[in-house]
Short mmCIF file of C-alpha atoms and ligand atoms in Angstrom, two decimals:
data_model
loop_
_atom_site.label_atom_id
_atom_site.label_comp_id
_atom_site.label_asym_id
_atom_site.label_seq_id
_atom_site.Cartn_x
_atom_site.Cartn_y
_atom_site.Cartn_z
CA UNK I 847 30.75 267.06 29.34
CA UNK I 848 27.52 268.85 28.83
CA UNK I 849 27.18 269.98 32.30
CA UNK I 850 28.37 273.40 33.84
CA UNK I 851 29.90 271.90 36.95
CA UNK I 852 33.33 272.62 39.15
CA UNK I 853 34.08 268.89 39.68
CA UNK I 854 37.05 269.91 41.95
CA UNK I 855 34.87 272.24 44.30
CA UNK I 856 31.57 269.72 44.37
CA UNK I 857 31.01 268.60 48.39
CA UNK I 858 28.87 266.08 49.18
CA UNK I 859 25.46 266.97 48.44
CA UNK I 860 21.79 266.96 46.74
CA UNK I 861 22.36 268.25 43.21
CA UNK I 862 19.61 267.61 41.26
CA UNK I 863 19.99 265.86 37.76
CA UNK I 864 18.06 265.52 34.56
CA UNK I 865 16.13 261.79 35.75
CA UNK I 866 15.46 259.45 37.83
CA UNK I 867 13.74 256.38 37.70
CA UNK I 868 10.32 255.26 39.80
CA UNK I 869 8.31 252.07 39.73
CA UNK I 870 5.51 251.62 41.79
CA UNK I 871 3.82 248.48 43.68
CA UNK I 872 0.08 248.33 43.45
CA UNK I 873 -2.70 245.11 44.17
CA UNK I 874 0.47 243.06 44.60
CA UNK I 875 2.48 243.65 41.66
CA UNK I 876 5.58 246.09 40.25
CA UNK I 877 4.90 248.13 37.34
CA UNK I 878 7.21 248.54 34.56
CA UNK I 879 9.00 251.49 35.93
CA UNK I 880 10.84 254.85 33.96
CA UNK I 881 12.54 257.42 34.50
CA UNK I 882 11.09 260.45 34.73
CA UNK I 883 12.17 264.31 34.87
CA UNK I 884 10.17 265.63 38.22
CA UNK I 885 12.25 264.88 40.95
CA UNK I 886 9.14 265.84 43.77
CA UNK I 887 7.05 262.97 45.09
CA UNK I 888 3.17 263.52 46.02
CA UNK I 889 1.29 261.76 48.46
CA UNK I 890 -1.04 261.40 51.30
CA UNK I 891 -0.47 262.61 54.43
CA UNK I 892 -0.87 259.77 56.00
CA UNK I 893 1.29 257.90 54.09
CA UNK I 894 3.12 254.87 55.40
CA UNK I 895 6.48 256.08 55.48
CA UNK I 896 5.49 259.27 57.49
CA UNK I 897 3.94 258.01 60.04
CA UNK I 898 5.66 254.65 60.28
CA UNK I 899 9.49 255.35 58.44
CA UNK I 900 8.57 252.10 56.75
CA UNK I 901 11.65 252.79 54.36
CA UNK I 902 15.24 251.78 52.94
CA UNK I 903 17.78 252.87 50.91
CA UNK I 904 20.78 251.54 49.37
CA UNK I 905 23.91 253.54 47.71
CA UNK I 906 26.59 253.18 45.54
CA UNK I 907 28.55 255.16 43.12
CA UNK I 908 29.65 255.55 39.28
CA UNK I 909 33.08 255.76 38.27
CA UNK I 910 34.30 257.21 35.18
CA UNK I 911 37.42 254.94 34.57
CA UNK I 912 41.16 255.37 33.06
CA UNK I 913 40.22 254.27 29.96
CA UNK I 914 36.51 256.49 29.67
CA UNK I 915 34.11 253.61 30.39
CA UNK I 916 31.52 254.58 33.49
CA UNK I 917 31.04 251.64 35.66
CA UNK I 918 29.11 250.88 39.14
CA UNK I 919 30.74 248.59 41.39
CA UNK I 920 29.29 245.32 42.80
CA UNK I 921 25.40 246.29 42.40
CA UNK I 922 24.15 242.74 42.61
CA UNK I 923 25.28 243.32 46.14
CA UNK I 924 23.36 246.21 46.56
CA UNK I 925 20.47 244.66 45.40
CA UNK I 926 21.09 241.51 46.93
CA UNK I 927 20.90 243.37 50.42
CA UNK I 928 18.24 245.67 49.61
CA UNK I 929 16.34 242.24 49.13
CA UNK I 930 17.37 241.33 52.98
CA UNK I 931 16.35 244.91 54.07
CA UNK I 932 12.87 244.83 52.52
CA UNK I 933 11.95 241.55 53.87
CA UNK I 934 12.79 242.28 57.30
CA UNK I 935 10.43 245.43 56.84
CA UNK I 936 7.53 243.86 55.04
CA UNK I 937 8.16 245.39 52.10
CA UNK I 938 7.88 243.91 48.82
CA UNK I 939 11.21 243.05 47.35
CA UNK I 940 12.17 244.83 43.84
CA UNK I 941 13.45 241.86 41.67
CA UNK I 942 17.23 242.05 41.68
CA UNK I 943 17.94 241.71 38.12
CA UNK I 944 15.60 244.87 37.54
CA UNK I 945 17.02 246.32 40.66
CA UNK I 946 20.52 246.88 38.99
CA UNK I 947 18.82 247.53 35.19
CA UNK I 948 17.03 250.20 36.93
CA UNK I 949 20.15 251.77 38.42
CA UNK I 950 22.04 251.07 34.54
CA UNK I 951 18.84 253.34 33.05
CA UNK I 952 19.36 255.84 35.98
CA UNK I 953 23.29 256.61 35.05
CA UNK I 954 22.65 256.26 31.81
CA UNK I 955 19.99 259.11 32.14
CA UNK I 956 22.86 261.39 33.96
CA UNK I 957 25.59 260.43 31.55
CA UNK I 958 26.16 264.34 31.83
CA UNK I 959 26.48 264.17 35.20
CA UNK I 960 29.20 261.61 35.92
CA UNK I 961 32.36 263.30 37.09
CA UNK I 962 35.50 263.06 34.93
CA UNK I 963 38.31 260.71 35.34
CA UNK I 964 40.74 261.70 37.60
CA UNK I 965 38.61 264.69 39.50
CA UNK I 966 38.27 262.52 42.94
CA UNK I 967 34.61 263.15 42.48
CA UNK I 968 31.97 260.18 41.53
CA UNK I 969 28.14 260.03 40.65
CA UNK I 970 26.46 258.71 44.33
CA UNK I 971 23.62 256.29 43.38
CA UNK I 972 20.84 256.54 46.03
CA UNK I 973 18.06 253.77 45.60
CA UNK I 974 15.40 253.45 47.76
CA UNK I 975 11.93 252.13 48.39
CA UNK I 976 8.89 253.83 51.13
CA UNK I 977 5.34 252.54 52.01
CA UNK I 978 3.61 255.46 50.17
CA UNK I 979 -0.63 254.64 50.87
CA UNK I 980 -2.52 255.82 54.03
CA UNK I 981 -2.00 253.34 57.11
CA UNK I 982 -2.89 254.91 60.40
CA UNK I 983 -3.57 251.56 62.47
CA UNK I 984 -0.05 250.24 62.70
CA UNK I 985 0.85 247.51 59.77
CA UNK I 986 2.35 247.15 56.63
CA UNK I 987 1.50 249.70 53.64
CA UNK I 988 -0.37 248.24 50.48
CA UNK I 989 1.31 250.05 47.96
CA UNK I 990 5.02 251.25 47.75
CA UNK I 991 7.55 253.23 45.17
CA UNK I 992 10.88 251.88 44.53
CA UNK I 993 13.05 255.30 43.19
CA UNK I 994 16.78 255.76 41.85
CA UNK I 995 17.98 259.41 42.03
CA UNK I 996 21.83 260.31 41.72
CA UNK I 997 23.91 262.93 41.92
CA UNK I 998 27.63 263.91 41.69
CA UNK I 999 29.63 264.21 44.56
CA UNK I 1000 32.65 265.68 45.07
CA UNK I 1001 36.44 263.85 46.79
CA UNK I 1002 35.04 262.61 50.37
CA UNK I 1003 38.34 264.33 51.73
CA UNK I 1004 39.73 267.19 49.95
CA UNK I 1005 43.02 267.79 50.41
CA UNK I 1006 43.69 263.96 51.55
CA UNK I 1007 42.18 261.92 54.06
CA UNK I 1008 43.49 263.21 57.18
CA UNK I 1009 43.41 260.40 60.10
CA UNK I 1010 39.68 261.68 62.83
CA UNK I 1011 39.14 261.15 66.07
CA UNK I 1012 36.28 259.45 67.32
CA UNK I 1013 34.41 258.69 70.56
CA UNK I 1014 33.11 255.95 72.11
CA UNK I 1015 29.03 256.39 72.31
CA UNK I 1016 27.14 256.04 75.21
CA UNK I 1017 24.47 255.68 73.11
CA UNK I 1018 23.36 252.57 71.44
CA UNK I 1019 23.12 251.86 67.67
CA UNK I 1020 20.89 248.85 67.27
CA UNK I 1021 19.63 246.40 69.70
CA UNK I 1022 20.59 242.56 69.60
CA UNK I 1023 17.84 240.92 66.96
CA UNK I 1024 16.99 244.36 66.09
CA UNK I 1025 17.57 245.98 62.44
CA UNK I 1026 21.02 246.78 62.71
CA UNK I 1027 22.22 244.43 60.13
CA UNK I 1028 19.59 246.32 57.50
CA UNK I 1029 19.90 249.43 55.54
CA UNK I 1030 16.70 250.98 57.53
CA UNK I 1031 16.05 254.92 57.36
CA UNK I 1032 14.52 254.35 61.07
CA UNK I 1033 18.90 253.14 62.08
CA UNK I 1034 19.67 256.90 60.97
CA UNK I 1035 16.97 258.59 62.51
CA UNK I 1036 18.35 257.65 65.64
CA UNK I 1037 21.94 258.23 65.20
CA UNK I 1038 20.77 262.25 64.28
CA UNK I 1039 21.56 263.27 68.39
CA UNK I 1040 24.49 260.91 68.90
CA UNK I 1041 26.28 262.28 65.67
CA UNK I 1042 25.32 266.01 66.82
CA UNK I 1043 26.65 265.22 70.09
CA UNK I 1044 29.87 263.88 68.78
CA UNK I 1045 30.40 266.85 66.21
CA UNK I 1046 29.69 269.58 69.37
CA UNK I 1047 32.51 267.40 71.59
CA UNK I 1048 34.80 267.70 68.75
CA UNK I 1049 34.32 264.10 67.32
CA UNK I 1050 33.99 263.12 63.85
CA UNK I 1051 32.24 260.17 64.53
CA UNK I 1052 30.63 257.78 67.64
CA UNK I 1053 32.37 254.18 67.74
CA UNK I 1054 28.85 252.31 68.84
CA UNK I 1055 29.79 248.72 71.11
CA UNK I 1056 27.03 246.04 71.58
CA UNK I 1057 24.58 247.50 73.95
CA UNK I 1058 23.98 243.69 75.60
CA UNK I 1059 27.39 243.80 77.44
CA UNK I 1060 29.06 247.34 76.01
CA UNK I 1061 32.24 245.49 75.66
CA UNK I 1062 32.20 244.40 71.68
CA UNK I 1063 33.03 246.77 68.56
CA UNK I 1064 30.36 247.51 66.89
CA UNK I 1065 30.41 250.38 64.12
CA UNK I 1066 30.06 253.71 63.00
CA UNK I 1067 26.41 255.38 62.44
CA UNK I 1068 27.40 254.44 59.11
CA UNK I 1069 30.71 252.55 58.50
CA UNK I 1070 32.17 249.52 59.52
CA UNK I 1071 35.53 249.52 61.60
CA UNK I 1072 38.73 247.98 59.74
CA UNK I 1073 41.81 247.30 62.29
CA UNK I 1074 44.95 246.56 61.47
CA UNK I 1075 47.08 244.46 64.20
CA UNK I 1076 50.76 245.31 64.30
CA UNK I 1077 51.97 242.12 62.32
CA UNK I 1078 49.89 242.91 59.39
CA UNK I 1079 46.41 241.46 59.98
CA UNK I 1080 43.19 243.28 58.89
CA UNK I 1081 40.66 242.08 61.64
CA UNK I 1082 37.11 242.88 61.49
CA UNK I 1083 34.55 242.99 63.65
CA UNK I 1084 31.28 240.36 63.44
CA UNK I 1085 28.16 240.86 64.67
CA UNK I 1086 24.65 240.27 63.75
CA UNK I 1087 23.34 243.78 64.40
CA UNK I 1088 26.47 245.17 62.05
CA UNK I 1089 25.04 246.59 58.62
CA UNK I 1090 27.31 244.42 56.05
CA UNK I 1091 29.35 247.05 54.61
CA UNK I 1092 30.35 246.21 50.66
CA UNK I 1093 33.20 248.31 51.05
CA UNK I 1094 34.35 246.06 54.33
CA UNK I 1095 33.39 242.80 52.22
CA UNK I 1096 35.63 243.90 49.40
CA UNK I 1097 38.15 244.76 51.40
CA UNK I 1098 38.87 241.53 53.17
CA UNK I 1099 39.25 239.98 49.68
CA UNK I 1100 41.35 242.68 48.66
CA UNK I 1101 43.37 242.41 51.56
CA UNK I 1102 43.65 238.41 51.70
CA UNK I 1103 43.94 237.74 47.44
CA UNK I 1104 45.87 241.03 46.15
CA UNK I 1105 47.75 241.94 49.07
CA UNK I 1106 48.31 238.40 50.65
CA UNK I 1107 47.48 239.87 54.04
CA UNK I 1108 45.95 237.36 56.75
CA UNK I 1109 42.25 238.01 57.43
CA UNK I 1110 39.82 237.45 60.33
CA UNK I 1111 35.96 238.13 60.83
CA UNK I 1112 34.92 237.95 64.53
CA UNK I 1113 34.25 239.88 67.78
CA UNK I 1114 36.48 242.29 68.68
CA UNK I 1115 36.71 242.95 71.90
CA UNK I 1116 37.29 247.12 73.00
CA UNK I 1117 39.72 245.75 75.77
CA UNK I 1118 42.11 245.10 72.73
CA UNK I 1119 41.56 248.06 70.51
CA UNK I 1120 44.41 249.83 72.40
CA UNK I 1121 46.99 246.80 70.74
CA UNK I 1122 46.09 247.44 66.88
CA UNK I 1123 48.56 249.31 64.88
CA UNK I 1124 45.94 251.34 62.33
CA UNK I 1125 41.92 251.58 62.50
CA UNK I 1126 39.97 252.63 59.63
CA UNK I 1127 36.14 253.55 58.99
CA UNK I 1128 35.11 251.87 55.42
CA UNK I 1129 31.38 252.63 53.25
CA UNK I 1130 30.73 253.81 49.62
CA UNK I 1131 30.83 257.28 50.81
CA UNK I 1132 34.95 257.43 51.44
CA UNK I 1133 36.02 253.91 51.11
CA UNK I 1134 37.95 253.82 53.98
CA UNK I 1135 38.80 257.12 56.23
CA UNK I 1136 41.65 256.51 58.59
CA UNK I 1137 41.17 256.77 62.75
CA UNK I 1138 43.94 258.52 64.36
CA UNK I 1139 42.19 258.15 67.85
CA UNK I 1140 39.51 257.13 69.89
CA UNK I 1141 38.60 259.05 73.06
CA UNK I 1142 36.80 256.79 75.56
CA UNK I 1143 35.24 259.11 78.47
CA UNK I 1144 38.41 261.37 78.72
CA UNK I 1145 40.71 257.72 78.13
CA UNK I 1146 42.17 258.59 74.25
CA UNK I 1147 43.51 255.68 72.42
CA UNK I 1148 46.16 256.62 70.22
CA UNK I 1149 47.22 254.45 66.64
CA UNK I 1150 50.86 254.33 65.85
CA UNK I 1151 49.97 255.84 62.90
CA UNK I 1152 49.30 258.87 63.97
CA UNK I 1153 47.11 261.69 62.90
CA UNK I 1154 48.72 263.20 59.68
CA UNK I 1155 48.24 260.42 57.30
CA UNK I 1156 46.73 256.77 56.59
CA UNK I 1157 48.93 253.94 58.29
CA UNK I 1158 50.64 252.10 55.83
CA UNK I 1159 48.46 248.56 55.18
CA UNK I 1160 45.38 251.22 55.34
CA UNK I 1161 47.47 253.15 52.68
CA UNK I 1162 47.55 249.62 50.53
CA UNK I 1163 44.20 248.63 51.23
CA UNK I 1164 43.01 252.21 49.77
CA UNK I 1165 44.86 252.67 46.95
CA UNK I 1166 43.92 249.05 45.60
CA UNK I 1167 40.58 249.33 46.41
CA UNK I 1168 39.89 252.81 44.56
CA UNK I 1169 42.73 251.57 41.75
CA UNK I 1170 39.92 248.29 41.05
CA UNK I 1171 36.85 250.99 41.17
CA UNK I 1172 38.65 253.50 38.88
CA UNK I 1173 39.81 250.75 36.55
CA UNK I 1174 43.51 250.88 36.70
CA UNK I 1175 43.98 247.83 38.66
CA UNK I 1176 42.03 244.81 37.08
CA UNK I 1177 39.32 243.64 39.45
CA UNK I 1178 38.53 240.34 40.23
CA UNK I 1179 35.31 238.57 38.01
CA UNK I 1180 32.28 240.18 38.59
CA UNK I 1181 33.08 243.07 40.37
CA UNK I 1182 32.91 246.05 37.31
CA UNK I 1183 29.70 246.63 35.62
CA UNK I 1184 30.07 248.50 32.57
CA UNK I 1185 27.35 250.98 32.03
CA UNK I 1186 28.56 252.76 29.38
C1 PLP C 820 25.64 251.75 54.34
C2 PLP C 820 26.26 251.47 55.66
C3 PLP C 820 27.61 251.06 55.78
C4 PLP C 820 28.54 250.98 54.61
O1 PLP C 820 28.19 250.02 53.68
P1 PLP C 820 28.80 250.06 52.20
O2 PLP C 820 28.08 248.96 51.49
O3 PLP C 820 30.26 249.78 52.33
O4 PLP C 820 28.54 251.41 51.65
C5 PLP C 820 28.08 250.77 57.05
N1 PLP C 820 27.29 250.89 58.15
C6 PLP C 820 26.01 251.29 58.08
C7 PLP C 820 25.21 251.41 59.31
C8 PLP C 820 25.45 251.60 56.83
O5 PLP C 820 24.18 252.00 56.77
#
């Protein structure tokens, strides 16, 4: 490994690497795109995505694997929902086969960079695409960049993943027919005071319900909730203003076809969070962190499994999850992309 790095002390931050790869959209059409070595981005001040936050982003990781092969995992889904995201936001969509060759060049620039097998730390893959010529009268930009920067990051939770505690927001996420179910920058702007709020009250994170009738599970700023019932049944809530985690979609088939657990999809009502056994928060970031307990205005709901470790089907549902990423347990068709 070329780089000077302490893979066991990395948190999870900006470190910049050696490339990163840019295409740009002008009179209607994608250039070839590169990568290139200056990671700072000119351009006007009025630029579309400063005045307007027309922008996205996606993210993923890299895995360096068992057996020494670096992979990503499920990028066509990435793509596939960047896609989704960029035509709900007038933007025009990178195709998806160059999508994930464009994220294969960007590791492949960083090969340095891609933590070793075994540290707990990965290579975070952040793709994303802004409206980057002056538009002061509101509408659409003209021309737009599509970028892919990465950069290591280090175990989500060192020293294990010790069960949170969470709050329930009074603060909304995203509106009915809004853009909740897309990976908008604008859906993070807003969460900025909610999440501050949370941290100063103690709270890890804000569980956000469905601000029509404030009765429905909703998610995270930036996870989807997993619950576990107490026969064994990984429920997950459905909504349209959810974002569609890939972590959450992987682990209902991991759950249903490795560990022959019954699955259901559908509203979840808060009135029956109290009778699950384990709760969970899954994304890219730390696959799935474990919820110990959720206060609700002073009213603290409390998960038989407790607050020193993961609950046992979370436990299962973990370890096979990051066992198919890392390569040690074989992943269902289509899943691993070899990069290198
Ligand atoms: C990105 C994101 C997730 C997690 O999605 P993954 O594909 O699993 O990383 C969940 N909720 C929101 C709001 C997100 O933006």
């Amino acid at each position: 490994m070329g780089k000077d790095i302490d893979w066991s002390n990395l948190g999870f931050g900006y470190i910049e690497t050696d490339k990163r790869f840019v295409a740009n959209y002008k009179n209607g059409a994608w250039d070839e795109g590169k990568l290139v070595d200056d990671p700072m981005i000119t351009m006007s001040e009025c630029a579309c995505v400063l005045q307007y936050a027309q922008t996205c982003f996606e993210g993923l990781k890299a895995y360096r694997t068992e057996d020494g092969h670096v992979v990503t995992f499920r990028p066509d889904l990435n793509a596939a929902r960047m896609k989704d995201t960029c035509e709900r936001l007038v933007m025009p969509v990178y195709p998806e086969d160059k999508w994930v060759d464009a994220i294969v060049q960007t590791v492949k620039g960083n090969l340095d960079y891609v933590p070793p097998y075994g540290s707990g730390a990965t290579l975070y893959i952040r793709p994303y695409m802004f409206g980057i010529n002056p538009v002061i009268g509101v509408k659409p930009a003209e021309d737009y960049q599509f970028r892919v920067f990465c950069t290591p990051v280090g175990p989500y939770f060192k020293g294990g993943a010790k069960p949170i505690t969470i709050r329930v927001s009074d603060f909304d996420r995203a509106a009915p027919h809004g853009t909740g179910h897309i990976k908008a920058g604008l859906n993070y702007a807003m969460s900025l005071h909610p999440i501050m709020e949370a941290h100063e009250q103690g709270y890890a994170e804000n569980m956000y319900l469905d601000p029509a009738t404030r009765t429905k599970v909703e998610e995270t700023g930036g996870a989807n909730f997993i619950f576990i019932t107490k026969d064994g049944t990984l429920v997950t809530p459905k909504s349209g203003s959810i974002l569609p985690s890939i972590t959450r979609r992987s682990i209902m088939v991991v759950a249903e076809k490795y560990l022959g657990m019954k699955v259901e999809h559908r509203e979840v009502f808060f009135d029956e969070v109290k009778d699950f056994a384990e709760c969970g928060l899954c994304g890219t970031a730390a696959v799935i962190s474990p919820v110990g307990k959720i206060v609700d205005h002073g009213k603290e709901i409390c998960f038989a499994s407790g607050m020193e470790e993961m609950g046992p089907y979370t436990k299962k549902l973990y370890d096979t999850l990051t066992g198919i990423q890392m390569g040690r347990i074989e992943a269902p068709e289509g899943w691993i992309k070899v990069i290198a």
